[in-house]
Coordinates of N, CA and C in Angstrom, one line a residue:
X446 N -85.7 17.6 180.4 CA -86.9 17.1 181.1 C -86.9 15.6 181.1
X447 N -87.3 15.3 182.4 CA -87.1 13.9 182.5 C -88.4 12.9 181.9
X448 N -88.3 12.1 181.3 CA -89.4 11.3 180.7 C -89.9 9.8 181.5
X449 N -91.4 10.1 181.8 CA -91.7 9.1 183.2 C -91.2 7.7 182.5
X450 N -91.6 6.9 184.0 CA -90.5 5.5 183.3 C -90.9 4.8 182.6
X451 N -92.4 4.5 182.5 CA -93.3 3.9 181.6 C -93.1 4.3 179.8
X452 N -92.7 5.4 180.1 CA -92.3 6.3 178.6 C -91.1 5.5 178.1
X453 N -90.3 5.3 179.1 CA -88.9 5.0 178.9 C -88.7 4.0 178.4
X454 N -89.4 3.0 179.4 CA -89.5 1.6 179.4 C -90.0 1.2 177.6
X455 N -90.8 1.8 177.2 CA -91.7 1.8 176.3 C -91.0 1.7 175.1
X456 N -90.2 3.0 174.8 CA -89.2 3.4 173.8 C -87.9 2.4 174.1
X457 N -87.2 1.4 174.7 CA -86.3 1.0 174.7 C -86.9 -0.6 174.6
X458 N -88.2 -0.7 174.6 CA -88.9 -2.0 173.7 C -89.1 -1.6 172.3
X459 N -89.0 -0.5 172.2 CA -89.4 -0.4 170.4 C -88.1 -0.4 170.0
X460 N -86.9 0.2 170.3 CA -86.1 -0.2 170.1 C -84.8 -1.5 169.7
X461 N -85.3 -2.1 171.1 CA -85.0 -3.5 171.1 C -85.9 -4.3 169.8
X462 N -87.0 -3.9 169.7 CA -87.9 -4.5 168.5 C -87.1 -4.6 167.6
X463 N -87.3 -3.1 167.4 CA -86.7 -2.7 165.6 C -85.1 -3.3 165.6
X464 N -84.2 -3.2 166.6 CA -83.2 -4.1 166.1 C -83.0 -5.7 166.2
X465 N -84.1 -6.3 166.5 CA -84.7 -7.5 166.4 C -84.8 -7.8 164.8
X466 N -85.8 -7.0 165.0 CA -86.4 -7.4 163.8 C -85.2 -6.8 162.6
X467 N -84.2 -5.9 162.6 CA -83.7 -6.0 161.7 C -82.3 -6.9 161.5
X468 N -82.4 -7.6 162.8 CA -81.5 -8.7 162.7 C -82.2 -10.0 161.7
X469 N -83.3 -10.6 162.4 CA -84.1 -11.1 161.5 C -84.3 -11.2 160.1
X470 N -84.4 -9.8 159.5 CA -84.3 -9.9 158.3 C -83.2 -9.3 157.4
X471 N -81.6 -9.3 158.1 CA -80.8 -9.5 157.7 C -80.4 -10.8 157.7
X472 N -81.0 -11.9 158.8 CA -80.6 -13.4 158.7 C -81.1 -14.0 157.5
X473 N -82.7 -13.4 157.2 CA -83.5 -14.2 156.3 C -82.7 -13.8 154.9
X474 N -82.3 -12.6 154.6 CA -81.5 -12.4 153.3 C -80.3 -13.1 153.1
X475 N -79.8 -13.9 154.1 CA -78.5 -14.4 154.0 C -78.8 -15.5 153.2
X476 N -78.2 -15.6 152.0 CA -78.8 -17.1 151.4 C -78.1 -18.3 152.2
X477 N -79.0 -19.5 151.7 CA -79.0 -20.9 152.6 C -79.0 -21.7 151.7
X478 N -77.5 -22.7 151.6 CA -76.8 -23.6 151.2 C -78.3 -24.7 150.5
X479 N -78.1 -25.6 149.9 CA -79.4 -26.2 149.4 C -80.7 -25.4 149.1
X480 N -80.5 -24.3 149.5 CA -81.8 -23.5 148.7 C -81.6 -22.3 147.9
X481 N -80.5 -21.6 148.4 CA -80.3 -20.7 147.7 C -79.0 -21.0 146.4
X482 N -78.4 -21.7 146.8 CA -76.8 -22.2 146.3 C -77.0 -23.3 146.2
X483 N -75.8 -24.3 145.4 CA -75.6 -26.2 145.7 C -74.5 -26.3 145.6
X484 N -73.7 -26.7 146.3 CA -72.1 -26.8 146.5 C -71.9 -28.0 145.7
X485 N -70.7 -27.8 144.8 CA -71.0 -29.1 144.0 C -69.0 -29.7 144.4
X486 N -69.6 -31.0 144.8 CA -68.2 -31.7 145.0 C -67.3 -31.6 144.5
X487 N -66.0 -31.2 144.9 CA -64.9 -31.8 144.7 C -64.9 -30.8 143.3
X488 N -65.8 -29.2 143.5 CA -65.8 -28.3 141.8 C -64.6 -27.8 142.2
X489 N -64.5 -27.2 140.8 CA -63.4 -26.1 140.8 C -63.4 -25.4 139.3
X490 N -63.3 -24.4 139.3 CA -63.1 -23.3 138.4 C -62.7 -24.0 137.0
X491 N -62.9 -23.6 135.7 CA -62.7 -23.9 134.6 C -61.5 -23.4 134.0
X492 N -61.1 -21.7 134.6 CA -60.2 -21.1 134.2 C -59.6 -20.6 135.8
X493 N -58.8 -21.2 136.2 CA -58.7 -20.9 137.4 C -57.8 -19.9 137.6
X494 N -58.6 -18.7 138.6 CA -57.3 -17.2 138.3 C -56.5 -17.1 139.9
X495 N -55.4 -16.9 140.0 CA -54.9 -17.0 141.3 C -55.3 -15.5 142.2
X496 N -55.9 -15.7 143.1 CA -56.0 -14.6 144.7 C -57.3 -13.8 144.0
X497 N -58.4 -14.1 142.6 CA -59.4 -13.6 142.2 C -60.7 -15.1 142.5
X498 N -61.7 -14.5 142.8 CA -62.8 -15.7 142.8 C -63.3 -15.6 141.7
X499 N -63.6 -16.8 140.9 CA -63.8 -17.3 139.7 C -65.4 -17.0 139.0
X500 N -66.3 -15.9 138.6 CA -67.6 -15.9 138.7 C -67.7 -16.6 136.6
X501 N -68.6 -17.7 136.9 CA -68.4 -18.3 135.5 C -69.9 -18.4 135.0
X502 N -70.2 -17.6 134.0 CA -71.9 -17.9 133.4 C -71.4 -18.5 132.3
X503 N -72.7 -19.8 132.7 CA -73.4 -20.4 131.3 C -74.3 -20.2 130.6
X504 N -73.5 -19.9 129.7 CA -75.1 -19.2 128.6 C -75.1 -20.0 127.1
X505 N -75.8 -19.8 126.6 CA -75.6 -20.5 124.7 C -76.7 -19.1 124.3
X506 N -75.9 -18.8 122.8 CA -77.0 -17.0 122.7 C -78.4 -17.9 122.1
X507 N -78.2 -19.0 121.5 CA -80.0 -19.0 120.9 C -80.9 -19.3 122.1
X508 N -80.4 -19.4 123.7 CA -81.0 -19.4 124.5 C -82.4 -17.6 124.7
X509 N -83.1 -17.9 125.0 CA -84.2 -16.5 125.3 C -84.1 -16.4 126.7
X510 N -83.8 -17.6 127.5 CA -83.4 -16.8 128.7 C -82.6 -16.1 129.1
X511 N -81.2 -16.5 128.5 CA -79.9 -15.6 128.2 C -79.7 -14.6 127.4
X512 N -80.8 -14.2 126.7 CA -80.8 -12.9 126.5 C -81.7 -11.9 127.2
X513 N -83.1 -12.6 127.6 CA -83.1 -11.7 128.7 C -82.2 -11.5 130.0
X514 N -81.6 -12.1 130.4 CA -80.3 -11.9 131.3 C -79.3 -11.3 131.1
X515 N -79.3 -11.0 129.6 CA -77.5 -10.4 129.2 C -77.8 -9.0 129.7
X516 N -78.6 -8.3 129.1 CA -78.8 -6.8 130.2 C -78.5 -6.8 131.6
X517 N -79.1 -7.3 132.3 CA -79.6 -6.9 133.7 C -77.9 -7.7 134.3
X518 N -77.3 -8.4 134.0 CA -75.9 -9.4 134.1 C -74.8 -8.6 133.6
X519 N -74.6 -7.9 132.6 CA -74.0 -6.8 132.3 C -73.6 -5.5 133.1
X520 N -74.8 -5.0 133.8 CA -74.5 -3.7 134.7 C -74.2 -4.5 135.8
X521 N -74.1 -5.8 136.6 CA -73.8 -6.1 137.3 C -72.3 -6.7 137.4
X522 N -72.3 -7.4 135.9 CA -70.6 -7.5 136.6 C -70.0 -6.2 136.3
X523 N -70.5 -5.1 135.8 CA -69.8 -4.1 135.7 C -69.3 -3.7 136.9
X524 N -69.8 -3.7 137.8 CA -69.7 -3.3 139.9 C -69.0 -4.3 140.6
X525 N -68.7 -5.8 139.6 CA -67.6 -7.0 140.6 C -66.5 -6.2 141.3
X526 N -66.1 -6.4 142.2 CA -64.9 -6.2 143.1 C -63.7 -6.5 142.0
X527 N -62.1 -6.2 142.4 CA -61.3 -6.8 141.8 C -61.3 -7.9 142.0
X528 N -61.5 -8.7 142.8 CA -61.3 -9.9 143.7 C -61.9 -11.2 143.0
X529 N -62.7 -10.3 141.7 CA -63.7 -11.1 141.0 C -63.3 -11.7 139.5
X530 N -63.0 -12.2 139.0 CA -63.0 -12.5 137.2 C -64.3 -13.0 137.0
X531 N -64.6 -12.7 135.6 CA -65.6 -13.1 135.2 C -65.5 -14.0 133.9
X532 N -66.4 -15.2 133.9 CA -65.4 -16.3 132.6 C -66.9 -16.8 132.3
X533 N -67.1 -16.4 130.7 CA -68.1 -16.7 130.1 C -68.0 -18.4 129.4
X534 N -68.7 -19.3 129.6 CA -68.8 -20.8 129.3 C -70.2 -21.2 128.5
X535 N -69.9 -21.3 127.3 CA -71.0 -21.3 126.1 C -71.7 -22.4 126.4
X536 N -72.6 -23.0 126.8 CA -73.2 -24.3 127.4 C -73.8 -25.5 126.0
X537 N -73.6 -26.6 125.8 CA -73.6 -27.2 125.0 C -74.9 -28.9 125.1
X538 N -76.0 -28.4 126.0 CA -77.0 -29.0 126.0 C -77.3 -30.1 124.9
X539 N -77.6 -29.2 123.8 CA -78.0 -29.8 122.2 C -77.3 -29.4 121.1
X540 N -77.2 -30.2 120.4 CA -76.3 -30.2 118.9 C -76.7 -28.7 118.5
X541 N -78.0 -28.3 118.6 CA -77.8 -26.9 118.0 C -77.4 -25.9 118.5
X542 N -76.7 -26.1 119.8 CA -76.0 -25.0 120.9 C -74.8 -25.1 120.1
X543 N -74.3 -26.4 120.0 CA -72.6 -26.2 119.2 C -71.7 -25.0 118.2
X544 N -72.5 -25.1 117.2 CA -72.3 -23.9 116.4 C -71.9 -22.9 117.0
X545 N -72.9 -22.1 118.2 CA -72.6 -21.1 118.6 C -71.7 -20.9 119.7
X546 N -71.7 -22.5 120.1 CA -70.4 -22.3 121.1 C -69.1 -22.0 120.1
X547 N -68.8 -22.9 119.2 CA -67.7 -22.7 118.6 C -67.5 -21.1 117.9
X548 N -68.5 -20.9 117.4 CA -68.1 -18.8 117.4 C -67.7 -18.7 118.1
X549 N -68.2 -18.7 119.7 CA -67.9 -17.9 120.6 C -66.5 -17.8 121.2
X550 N -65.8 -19.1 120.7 CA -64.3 -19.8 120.9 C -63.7 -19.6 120.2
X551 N -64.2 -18.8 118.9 CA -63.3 -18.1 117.6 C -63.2 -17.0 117.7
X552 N -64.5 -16.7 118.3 CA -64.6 -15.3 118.5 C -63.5 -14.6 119.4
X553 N -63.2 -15.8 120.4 CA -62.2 -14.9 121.7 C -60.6 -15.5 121.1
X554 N -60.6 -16.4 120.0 CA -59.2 -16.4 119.5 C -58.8 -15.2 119.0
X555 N -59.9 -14.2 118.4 CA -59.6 -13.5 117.6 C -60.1 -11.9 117.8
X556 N -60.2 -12.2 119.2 CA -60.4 -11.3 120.3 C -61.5 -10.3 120.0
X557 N -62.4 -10.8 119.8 CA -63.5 -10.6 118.4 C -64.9 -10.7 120.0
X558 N -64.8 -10.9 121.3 CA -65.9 -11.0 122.2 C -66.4 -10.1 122.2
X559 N -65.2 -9.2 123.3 CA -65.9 -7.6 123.5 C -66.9 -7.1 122.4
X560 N -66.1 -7.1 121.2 CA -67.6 -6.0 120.2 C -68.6 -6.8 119.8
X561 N -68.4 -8.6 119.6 CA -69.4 -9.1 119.2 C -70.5 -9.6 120.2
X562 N -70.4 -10.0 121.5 CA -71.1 -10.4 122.3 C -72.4 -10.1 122.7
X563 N -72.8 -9.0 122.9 CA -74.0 -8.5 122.4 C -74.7 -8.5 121.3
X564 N -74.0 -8.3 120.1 CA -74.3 -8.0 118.8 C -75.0 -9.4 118.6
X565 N -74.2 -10.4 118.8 CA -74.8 -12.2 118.2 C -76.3 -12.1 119.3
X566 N -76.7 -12.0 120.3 CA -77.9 -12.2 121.0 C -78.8 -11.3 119.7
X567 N -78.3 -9.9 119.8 CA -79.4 -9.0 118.5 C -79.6 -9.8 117.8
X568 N -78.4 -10.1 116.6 CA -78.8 -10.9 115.6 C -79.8 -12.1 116.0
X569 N -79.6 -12.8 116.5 CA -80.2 -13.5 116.4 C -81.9 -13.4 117.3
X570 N -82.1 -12.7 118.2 CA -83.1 -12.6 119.3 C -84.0 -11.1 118.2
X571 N -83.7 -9.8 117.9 CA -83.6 -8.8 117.4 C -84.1 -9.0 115.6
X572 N -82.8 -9.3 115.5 CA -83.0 -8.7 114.2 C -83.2 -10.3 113.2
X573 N -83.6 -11.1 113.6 CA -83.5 -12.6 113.2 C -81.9 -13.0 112.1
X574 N -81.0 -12.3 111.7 CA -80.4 -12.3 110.7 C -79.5 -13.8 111.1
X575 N -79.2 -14.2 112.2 CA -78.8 -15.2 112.8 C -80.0 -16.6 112.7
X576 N -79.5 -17.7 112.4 CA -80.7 -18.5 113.1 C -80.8 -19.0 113.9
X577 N -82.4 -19.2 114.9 CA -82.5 -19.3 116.1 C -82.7 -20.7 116.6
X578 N -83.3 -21.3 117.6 CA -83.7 -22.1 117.7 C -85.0 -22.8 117.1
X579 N -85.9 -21.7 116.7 CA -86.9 -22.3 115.8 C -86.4 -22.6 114.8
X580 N -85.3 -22.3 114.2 CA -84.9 -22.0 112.7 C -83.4 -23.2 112.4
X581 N -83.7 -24.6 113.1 CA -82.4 -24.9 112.8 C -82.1 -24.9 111.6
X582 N -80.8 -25.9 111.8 CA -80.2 -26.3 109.9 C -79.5 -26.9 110.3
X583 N -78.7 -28.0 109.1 CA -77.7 -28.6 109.4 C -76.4 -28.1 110.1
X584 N -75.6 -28.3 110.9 CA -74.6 -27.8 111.8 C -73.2 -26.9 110.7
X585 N -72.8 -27.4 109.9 CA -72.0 -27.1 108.8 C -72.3 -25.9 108.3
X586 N -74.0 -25.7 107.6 CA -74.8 -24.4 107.4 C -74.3 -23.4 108.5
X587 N -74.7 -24.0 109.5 CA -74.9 -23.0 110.6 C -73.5 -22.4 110.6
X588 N -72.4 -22.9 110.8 CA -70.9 -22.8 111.4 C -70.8 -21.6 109.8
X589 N -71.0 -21.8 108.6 CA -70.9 -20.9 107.5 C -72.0 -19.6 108.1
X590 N -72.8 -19.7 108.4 CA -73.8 -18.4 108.6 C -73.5 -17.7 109.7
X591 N -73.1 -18.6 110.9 CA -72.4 -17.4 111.4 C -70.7 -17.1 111.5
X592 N -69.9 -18.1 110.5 CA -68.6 -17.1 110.3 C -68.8 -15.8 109.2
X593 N -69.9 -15.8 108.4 CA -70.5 -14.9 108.3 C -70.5 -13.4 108.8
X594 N -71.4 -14.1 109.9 CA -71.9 -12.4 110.5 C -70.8 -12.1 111.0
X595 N -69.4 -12.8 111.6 CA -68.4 -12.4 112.5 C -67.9 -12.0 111.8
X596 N -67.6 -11.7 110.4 CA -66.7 -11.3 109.5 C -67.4 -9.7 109.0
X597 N -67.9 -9.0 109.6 CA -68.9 -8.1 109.8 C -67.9 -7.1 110.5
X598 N -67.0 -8.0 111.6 CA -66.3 -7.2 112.3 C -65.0 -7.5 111.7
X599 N -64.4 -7.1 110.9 CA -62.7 -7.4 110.6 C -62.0 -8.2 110.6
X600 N -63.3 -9.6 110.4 CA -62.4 -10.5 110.2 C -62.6 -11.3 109.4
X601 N -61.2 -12.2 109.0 CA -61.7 -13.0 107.1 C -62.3 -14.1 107.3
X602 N -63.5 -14.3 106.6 CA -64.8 -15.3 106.8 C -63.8 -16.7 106.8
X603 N -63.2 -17.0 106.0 CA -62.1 -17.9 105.6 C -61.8 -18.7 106.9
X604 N -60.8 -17.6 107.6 CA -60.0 -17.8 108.7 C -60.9 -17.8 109.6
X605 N -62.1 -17.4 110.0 CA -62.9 -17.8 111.0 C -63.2 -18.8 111.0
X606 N -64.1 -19.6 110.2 CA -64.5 -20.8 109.8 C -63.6 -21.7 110.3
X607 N -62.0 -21.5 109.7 CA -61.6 -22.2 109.9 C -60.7 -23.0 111.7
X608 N -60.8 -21.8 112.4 CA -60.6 -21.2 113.5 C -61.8 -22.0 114.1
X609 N -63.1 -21.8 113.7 CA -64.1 -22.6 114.2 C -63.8 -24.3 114.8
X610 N -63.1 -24.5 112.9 CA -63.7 -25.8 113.0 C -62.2 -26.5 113.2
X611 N -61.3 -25.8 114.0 CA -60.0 -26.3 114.5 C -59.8 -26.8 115.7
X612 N -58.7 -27.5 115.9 CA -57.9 -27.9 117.4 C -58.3 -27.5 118.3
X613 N -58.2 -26.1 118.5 CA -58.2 -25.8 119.4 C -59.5 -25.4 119.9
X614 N -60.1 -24.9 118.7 CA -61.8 -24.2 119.3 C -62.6 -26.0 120.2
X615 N -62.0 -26.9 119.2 CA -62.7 -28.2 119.7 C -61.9 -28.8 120.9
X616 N -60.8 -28.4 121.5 CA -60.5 -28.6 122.5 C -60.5 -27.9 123.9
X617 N -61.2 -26.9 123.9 CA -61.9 -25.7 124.3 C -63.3 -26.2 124.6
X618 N -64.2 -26.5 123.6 CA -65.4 -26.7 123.5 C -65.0 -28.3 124.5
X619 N -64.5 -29.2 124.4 CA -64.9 -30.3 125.1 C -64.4 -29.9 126.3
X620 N -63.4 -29.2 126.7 CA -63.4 -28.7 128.5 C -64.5 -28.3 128.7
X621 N -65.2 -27.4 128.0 CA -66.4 -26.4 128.4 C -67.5 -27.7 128.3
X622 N -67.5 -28.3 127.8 CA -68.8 -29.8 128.2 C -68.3 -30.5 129.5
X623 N -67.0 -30.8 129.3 CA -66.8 -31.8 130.2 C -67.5 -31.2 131.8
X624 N -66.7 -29.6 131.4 CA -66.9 -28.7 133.1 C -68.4 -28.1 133.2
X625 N -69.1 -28.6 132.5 CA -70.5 -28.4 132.2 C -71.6 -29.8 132.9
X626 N -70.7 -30.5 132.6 CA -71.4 -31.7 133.7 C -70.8 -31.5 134.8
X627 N -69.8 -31.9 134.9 CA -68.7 -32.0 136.5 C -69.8 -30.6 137.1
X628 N -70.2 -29.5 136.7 CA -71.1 -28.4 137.7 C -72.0 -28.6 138.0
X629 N -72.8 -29.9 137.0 CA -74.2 -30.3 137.3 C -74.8 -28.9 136.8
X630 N -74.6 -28.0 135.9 CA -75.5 -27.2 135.6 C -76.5 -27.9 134.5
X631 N -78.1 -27.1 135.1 CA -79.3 -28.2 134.7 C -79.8 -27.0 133.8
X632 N -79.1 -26.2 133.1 CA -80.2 -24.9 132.0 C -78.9 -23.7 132.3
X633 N -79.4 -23.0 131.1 CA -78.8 -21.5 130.8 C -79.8 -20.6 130.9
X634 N -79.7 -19.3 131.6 CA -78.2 -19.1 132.5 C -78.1 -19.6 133.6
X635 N -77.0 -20.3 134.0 CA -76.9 -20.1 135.0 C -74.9 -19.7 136.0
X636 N -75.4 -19.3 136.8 CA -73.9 -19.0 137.7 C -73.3 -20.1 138.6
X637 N -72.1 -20.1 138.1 CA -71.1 -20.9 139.4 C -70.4 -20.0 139.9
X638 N -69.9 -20.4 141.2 CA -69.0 -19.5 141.8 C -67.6 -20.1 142.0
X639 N -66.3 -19.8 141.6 CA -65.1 -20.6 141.9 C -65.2 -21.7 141.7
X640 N -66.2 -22.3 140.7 CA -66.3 -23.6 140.5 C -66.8 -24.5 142.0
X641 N -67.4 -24.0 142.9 CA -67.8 -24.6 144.0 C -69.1 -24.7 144.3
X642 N -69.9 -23.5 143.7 CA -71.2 -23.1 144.2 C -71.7 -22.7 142.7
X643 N -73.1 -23.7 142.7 CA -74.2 -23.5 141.6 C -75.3 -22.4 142.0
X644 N -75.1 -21.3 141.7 CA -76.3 -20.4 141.9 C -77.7 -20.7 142.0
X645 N -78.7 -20.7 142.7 CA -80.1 -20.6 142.2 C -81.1 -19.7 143.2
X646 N -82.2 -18.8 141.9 CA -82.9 -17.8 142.7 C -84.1 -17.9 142.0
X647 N -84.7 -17.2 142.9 CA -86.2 -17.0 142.1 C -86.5 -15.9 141.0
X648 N -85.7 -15.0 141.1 CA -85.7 -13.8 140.1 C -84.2 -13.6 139.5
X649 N -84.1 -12.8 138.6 CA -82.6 -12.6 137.7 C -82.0 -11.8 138.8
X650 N -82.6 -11.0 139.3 CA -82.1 -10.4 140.8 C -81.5 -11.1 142.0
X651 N -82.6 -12.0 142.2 CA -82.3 -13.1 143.1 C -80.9 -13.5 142.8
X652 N -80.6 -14.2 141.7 CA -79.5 -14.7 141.6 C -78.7 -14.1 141.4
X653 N -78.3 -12.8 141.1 CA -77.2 -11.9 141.2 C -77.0 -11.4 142.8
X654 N -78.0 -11.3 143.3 CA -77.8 -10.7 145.1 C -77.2 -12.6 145.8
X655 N -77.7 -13.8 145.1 CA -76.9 -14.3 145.6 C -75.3 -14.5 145.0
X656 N -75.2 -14.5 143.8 CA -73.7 -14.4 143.3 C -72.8 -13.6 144.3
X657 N -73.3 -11.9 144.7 CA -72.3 -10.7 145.3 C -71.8 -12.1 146.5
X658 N -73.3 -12.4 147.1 CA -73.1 -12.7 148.4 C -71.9 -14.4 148.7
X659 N -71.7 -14.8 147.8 CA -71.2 -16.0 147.3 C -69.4 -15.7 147.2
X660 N -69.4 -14.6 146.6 CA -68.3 -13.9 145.6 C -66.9 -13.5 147.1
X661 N -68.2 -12.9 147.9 CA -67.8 -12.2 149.5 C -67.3 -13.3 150.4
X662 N -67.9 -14.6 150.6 CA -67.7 -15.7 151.2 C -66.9 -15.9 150.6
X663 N -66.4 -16.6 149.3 CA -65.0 -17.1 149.0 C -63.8 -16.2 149.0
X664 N -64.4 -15.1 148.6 CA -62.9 -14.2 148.9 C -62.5 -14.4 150.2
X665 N -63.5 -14.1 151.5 CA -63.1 -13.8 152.8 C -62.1 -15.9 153.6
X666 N -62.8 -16.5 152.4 CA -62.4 -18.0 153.3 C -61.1 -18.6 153.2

């Protein structure tokens, strides 16, 4: 049966609408360079992986924003593409971020991340056994309290400490400062992408839908 023209006419403006309008707000999702992202000059990756784009968070664990992030950040890089690495950078704002950076840099000499990485947020966010930011101490205390807790996992309190407070953890830690300015990152967490692009969103969502979308651009360019 044939449908008068008026009918016709009618239904192929609603149509034209609706794919209007879902052009529209496929544009508006597209993030926008200075608002959604900040391209930071002349960046580049800290750990640079060849034919993978570089996805790098900065975090420090006595941060509370970074632990509410380590969840909801976790199931998501679990779904990165291959195309993706992911490179954790302990951020070093204030003298009492140090400490924990330096675990974190003993921790992966001693291949000690995987089981402990979650576990140091508990401690310290959870179960207080760690101390937090209300709770400083002198830096030396601290570096003893938590070679400590890391010796929890199979390794000798001894040799951690000393791993801490060595060559290499401290020449680790000052790349990770140095590439901490050079990104202009202004707080934890936050994302860079291939060392090019500074993340920023309104929600922890936000900035994960813009990371995918970031991740997709540099692979394809």
């Amino acid at each position: 049966m044939e449908l008068p023209v008026k009918t016709s006419i009618s239904r192929a403006l609603l149509i034209l609408a609706a794919a209007s309008l879902s052009a529209v707000q496929a544009q508006a999702q597209e993030p926008v360079a200075g608002r959604d992202y900040i391209e930071i000059p002349n960046g580049r990756p800290l750990e640079p992986a060849d034919g993978q784009v570089v996805v790098e968070e900065f975090f420090n664990y006595i941060c509370p924003g970074c632990n509410a992030f380590e969840p909801i950040f976790v199931q998501w890089a679990a779904t990165l593409p291959p195309h993706a690495k992911l490179v954790h950078v302990p951020a070093t704002f204030r003298p009492d971020f140090v400490p924990y950076a330096r675990g974190y840099y003993a921790a992966q000499a001693h291949g000690l991340v995987e089981k402990t990485h979650a576990e140091v947020y508990k401690a310290i966010h959870q179960t207080r056994e760690l101390p937090s930011e209300a709770d400083r101490m002198d830096p030396k205390r601290m570096e003893e309290r938590i070679a400590a807790f890391y010796a929890n996992y199979g390794v000798d309190e001894a040799e951690f400490l000393s791993t801490m407070r060595g060559f290499s953890v401290e020449l680790k830690l000052k790349r990770a400062t140095d590439h901490l300015q050079r990104s202009k990152v202004p707080s934890t967490p936050s994302l860079v992408i291939n060392g090019r692009y500074l993340v920023r969103g309104n929600t922890y969502a936000d900035t994960l839908r813009i990371a995918s979308w970031l991740i997709e651009k540099e692979h394809s360019s």
